[in-house]
Amino acid sequence: MKFQIEDVTVYFPYDHIYPEQYSYMLDLKRALDAKGHCLLEMPTGTGKTIALLSLITSYALCKPSNPVKLLYCTRTVHEMEKTLAELRRLHKYQLDHLGPAARILAIGLSSRKNLCINPSVVTAENRDSVDAGCRKLTASWVRALAAENPRVPTCEFFESFEKAGSDGVLPPGVYTLQVIGMFLDFDGFVVFGYEFGDSVALDLRAFGKEKGWCPYFLARHMVQFANVVVYSYQYLLDPKVAGIISKEMQRESVVVFDEAHNIDNVCIEALSVSVRSQTLEGATRNLNKMSQEVERFKATDAGRLRAEYNRLVEGLAQRGNLPISDTWLSNPALPDDIVKEAVPGNIRRAEHFLSVLRRLVQYLKGRLQTENVEKEGPVAFVASINAQVGIDQKMLRFCYDRLHSLMLTLEITDTDEFLHIQTICDFATLVGTYTRGFSLIIEPFDERMPNIPDPVLQLSCHDASLAIKPVFERFQTVVITSGTLSPIDLYPRLLNFNPVVSRSFTMSLTRDCICPMVLTRGSDQLPVSTKYDMRTDEGVERNYGKLLLEMVSIVPDGIVCFFVSYSYMDGIVNSWNEKGILKEIMQHKLVFIETQDVVETTLALDNYRKACDCGRGAVFFSVARGKVAEGIDFDRHYGRLVIMFGVPFQYTLSRILGARLEYLRETFQIKEGDFLTFDALRQAAQCVGRVIRSKADYGMMIFADKRYSRHDKRSKLPGWILSHLRDAHLNLSTDMAAHIAREFLRKMAQPYDKSGGSGRKTLLSQEDLEKMENGSLGEMF
């Protein structure tokens, strides 16, 4: 359908639109017109992604004199693929209506691990190994050697891309990362493409294989020319990655952070570093190897070291003019003035710099040998380093860039082996740059396992606004959106910005297909909770088990259970096993469990889905804040009920959390209890939101903890959940919850009018939108 929102013609690739999608577009357009930032909470399963893509691309088409580039950030490759699939459908629709004028280039950018097509590189076990394998074949000095000696291996795909020169471009189209349909050639590689009108939509790797070009470097090159770029948060929020990928993006770009409920945590992780004993041992090995290389160069090619010294005197530090295959992660600190200074004289010579790093590593080893917990700020820590080993703040600040320069000079390609010394220099640069918003915490062991020595020094960032500030300052519109942003007024304080639009939308439904319940007690009337003083109580464990047992006998298809932590899940499952409850549950449905091993969890999920497909259903045990809670949908028969066992508060004895709470209280006047409750409830909402992924879907949510009956806790849940939470469902026992579940499932089994003819209008046609513009549809909206 095609409709007007003020002066913009919106192209929407479906015959109907939800009222909340239309409202969402109105507020999004207000933010674009105002060239300001916005916060938009949109219920899960209401087409947020296509609403965003339709409005922003249509806005760009209507204003060709002021080109708008879209940078769409997601958290996982799976979410990138879903976004690109929606965009492909939208692009075809726009081409059908506008012809060649609607052509765009849209690409997904991911790591070498996901884009590489060189069989000798991509089979490496992890991302760092793939990166190193790539460097060994594409580094400028390797290629220079290969030019003299053909037996030196290089990457045929990179060479072919380089030879293509200015012809090495992607034609317009929407390019995905993974193949939706495929043919395999004799080498086992995918060769596949879609033809949409006069726009080609190809899998990026398949296109690279067909042309013989490296998809990773092709994508890196085309990012600057693409109309839409879909990539992960790190490409904008982690300064080490943003410095090489996003630094040239136009100010007119619109940045979207989708599923952004945890954006403050992503910002903090981007600027935090942990140093353990293993890191320091590895760094020592790295320094020994680099010292040997320096001595070898002194004997065989001293001119190279002299040339590097001269560059450092001039303050260039190999920045900005490197071949694309030699580019390095950028400086982890954000201030630009650091790159304009000359590298300090006492670390310009390679041997002097390595000596400084040895002293730093030795100092950190000494600090890790403490038997007591220590906490201090960056200023005191830097003063201590200076007093004890003679390394001042400026030397620390330049460690990362100086290491980068030296590794290029020494022609080191196996970068995965030098991750330890990179971590130390990352740490040094951050601690030497920031004086506020950070704490250094040294713990000799984990409080939860006090008998196992595991010393760790953590440079912990507490201020999420530090990482996102350059994004707010550089781009004219930043959209932060999710199904779980309640309470929405806390995000501007956490991220330190002023949104021009801040809005939370509700879900329009033709039937009450969401049934949230708050369960406070078992059938024996004993209260249930995961409060620390109650969680190991036998009565609580038994009542939680009886709740699940009752539900597996009532609910068809899939049931997903979320626990507050892995350790709590292990404990309660063992308890149920000993009491025979687990055996009774498994007489009704198979049980699958998420573990901290990604491969095991993927296998468990796959088998869970197979069990649901068989018709009997299954139970999946998972953990709040885990991978499943964040990225996996349990739509339709894969999730008819979600049980949230307890309130998923963070581990409140964590010293890092304590330091962050103290900082938030002093800097942003956010009370500790308010932040902890906000954080726990957004995680709980994220977990239960997995159960409903469209309006045709239906499902139940049980919040199993007496604390959810308190208004101050419950009110932090998103409005679209609260609007379906009736007073009669607030203080339930297991028997009452079972009765409500039976009634709800009976009701959902009845046929219903999907068009909304029986009540509120939940699907708007083009004719409805035209009436609404004329003011005659107000009562339906």
mmCIF file with all atom_site columns, N, CA, C and O in Angstrom, residues 141-154:
data_model
loop_
_atom_site.group_PDB
_atom_site.id
_atom_site.type_symbol
_atom_site.label_atom_id
_atom_site.label_alt_id
_atom_site.label_comp_id
_atom_site.label_asym_id
_atom_site.label_entity_id
_atom_site.label_seq_id
_atom_site.pdbx_PDB_ins_code
_atom_site.Cartn_x
_atom_site.Cartn_y
_atom_site.Cartn_z
_atom_site.occupancy
_atom_site.B_iso_or_equiv
_atom_site.pdbx_formal_charge
_atom_site.auth_seq_id
_atom_site.auth_comp_id
_atom_site.auth_asym_id
_atom_site.auth_atom_id
_atom_site.pdbx_PDB_model_num
ATOM 1  N N  . TRP A 1 141 ? 53.000 -6.593  3.192  1.00 0.00 ? 141 TRP A N  1
ATOM 2  C CA . TRP A 1 141 ? 54.355 -7.149  3.071  1.00 0.00 ? 141 TRP A CA 1
ATOM 3  C C  . TRP A 1 141 ? 54.330 -8.595  2.563  1.00 0.00 ? 141 TRP A C  1
ATOM 4  O O  . TRP A 1 141 ? 55.250 -9.025  1.879  1.00 0.00 ? 141 TRP A O  1
ATOM 5  N N  . VAL A 1 142 ? 53.270 -9.334  2.877  1.00 0.00 ? 142 VAL A N  1
ATOM 6  C CA . VAL A 1 142 ? 53.124 -10.700 2.357  1.00 0.00 ? 142 VAL A CA 1
ATOM 7  C C  . VAL A 1 142 ? 52.925 -10.639 0.844  1.00 0.00 ? 142 VAL A C  1
ATOM 8  O O  . VAL A 1 142 ? 53.537 -11.396 0.083  1.00 0.00 ? 142 VAL A O  1
ATOM 9  N N  . ARG A 1 143 ? 52.101 -9.711  0.407  1.00 0.00 ? 143 ARG A N  1
ATOM 10 C CA . ARG A 1 143 ? 51.837 -9.575  -1.025 1.00 0.00 ? 143 ARG A CA 1
ATOM 11 C C  . ARG A 1 143 ? 53.085 -9.106  -1.775 1.00 0.00 ? 143 ARG A C  1
ATOM 12 O O  . ARG A 1 143 ? 53.333 -9.521  -2.913 1.00 0.00 ? 143 ARG A O  1
ATOM 13 N N  . ALA A 1 144 ? 53.886 -8.244  -1.109 1.00 0.00 ? 144 ALA A N  1
ATOM 14 C CA . ALA A 1 144 ? 55.133 -7.780  -1.730 1.00 0.00 ? 144 ALA A CA 1
ATOM 15 C C  . ALA A 1 144 ? 56.101 -8.958  -1.910 1.00 0.00 ? 144 ALA A C  1
ATOM 16 O O  . ALA A 1 144 ? 56.774 -9.082  -2.944 1.00 0.00 ? 144 ALA A O  1
ATOM 17 N N  . LEU A 1 145 ? 56.173 -9.822  -0.898 1.00 0.00 ? 145 LEU A N  1
ATOM 18 C CA . LEU A 1 145 ? 57.023 -11.028 -1.007 1.00 0.00 ? 145 LEU A CA 1
ATOM 19 C C  . LEU A 1 145 ? 56.535 -11.946 -2.116 1.00 0.00 ? 145 LEU A C  1
ATOM 20 O O  . LEU A 1 145 ? 57.321 -12.508 -2.874 1.00 0.00 ? 145 LEU A O  1
ATOM 21 N N  . ALA A 1 146 ? 55.195 -12.097 -2.203 1.00 0.00 ? 146 ALA A N  1
ATOM 22 C CA . ALA A 1 146 ? 54.616 -12.986 -3.211 1.00 0.00 ? 146 ALA A CA 1
ATOM 23 C C  . ALA A 1 146 ? 54.902 -12.487 -4.625 1.00 0.00 ? 146 ALA A C  1
ATOM 24 O O  . ALA A 1 146 ? 55.027 -13.282 -5.560 1.00 0.00 ? 146 ALA A O  1
ATOM 25 N N  . ALA A 1 147 ? 55.023 -11.164 -4.763 1.00 0.00 ? 147 ALA A N  1
ATOM 26 C CA . ALA A 1 147 ? 55.333 -10.603 -6.089 1.00 0.00 ? 147 ALA A CA 1
ATOM 27 C C  . ALA A 1 147 ? 56.718 -11.041 -6.550 1.00 0.00 ? 147 ALA A C  1
ATOM 28 O O  . ALA A 1 147 ? 56.973 -11.213 -7.753 1.00 0.00 ? 147 ALA A O  1
ATOM 29 N N  . GLU A 1 148 ? 57.636 -11.254 -5.566 1.00 0.00 ? 148 GLU A N  1
ATOM 30 C CA . GLU A 1 148 ? 58.986 -11.710 -5.897 1.00 0.00 ? 148 GLU A CA 1
ATOM 31 C C  . GLU A 1 148 ? 59.079 -13.230 -5.927 1.00 0.00 ? 148 GLU A C  1
ATOM 32 O O  . GLU A 1 148 ? 59.876 -13.799 -6.667 1.00 0.00 ? 148 GLU A O  1
ATOM 33 N N  . ASN A 1 149 ? 58.271 -13.883 -5.090 1.00 0.00 ? 149 ASN A N  1
ATOM 34 C CA . ASN A 1 149 ? 58.330 -15.342 -4.980 1.00 0.00 ? 149 ASN A CA 1
ATOM 35 C C  . ASN A 1 149 ? 56.917 -15.906 -5.095 1.00 0.00 ? 149 ASN A C  1
ATOM 36 O O  . ASN A 1 149 ? 56.151 -15.882 -4.127 1.00 0.00 ? 149 ASN A O  1
ATOM 37 N N  . PRO A 1 150 ? 56.550 -16.453 -6.241 1.00 0.00 ? 150 PRO A N  1
ATOM 38 C CA . PRO A 1 150 ? 55.177 -16.943 -6.464 1.00 0.00 ? 150 PRO A CA 1
ATOM 39 C C  . PRO A 1 150 ? 54.765 -18.059 -5.507 1.00 0.00 ? 150 PRO A C  1
ATOM 40 O O  . PRO A 1 150 ? 53.576 -18.359 -5.381 1.00 0.00 ? 150 PRO A O  1
ATOM 41 N N  . ARG A 1 151 ? 55.758 -18.676 -4.814 1.00 0.00 ? 151 ARG A N  1
ATOM 42 C CA . ARG A 1 151 ? 55.390 -19.762 -3.900 1.00 0.00 ? 151 ARG A CA 1
ATOM 43 C C  . ARG A 1 151 ? 54.825 -19.253 -2.565 1.00 0.00 ? 151 ARG A C  1
ATOM 44 O O  . ARG A 1 151 ? 54.285 -20.009 -1.783 1.00 0.00 ? 151 ARG A O  1
ATOM 45 N N  . VAL A 1 152 ? 54.973 -17.943 -2.306 1.00 0.00 ? 152 VAL A N  1
ATOM 46 C CA . VAL A 1 152 ? 54.389 -17.369 -1.077 1.00 0.00 ? 152 VAL A CA 1
ATOM 47 C C  . VAL A 1 152 ? 52.872 -17.308 -1.262 1.00 0.00 ? 152 VAL A C  1
ATOM 48 O O  . VAL A 1 152 ? 52.380 -16.711 -2.216 1.00 0.00 ? 152 VAL A O  1
ATOM 49 N N  . PRO A 1 153 ? 52.114 -17.959 -0.360 1.00 0.00 ? 153 PRO A N  1
ATOM 50 C CA . PRO A 1 153 ? 50.655 -18.012 -0.557 1.00 0.00 ? 153 PRO A CA 1
ATOM 51 C C  . PRO A 1 153 ? 49.978 -16.652 -0.322 1.00 0.00 ? 153 PRO A C  1
ATOM 52 O O  . PRO A 1 153 ? 50.346 -15.904 0.584  1.00 0.00 ? 153 PRO A O  1
ATOM 53 N N  . THR A 1 154 ? 49.011 -16.346 -1.170 1.00 0.00 ? 154 THR A N  1
ATOM 54 C CA . THR A 1 154 ? 48.170 -15.153 -0.997 1.00 0.00 ? 154 THR A CA 1
ATOM 55 C C  . THR A 1 154 ? 46.717 -15.591 -1.173 1.00 0.00 ? 154 THR A C  1
ATOM 56 O O  . THR A 1 154 ? 46.448 -16.759 -1.455 1.00 0.00 ? 154 THR A O  1
#
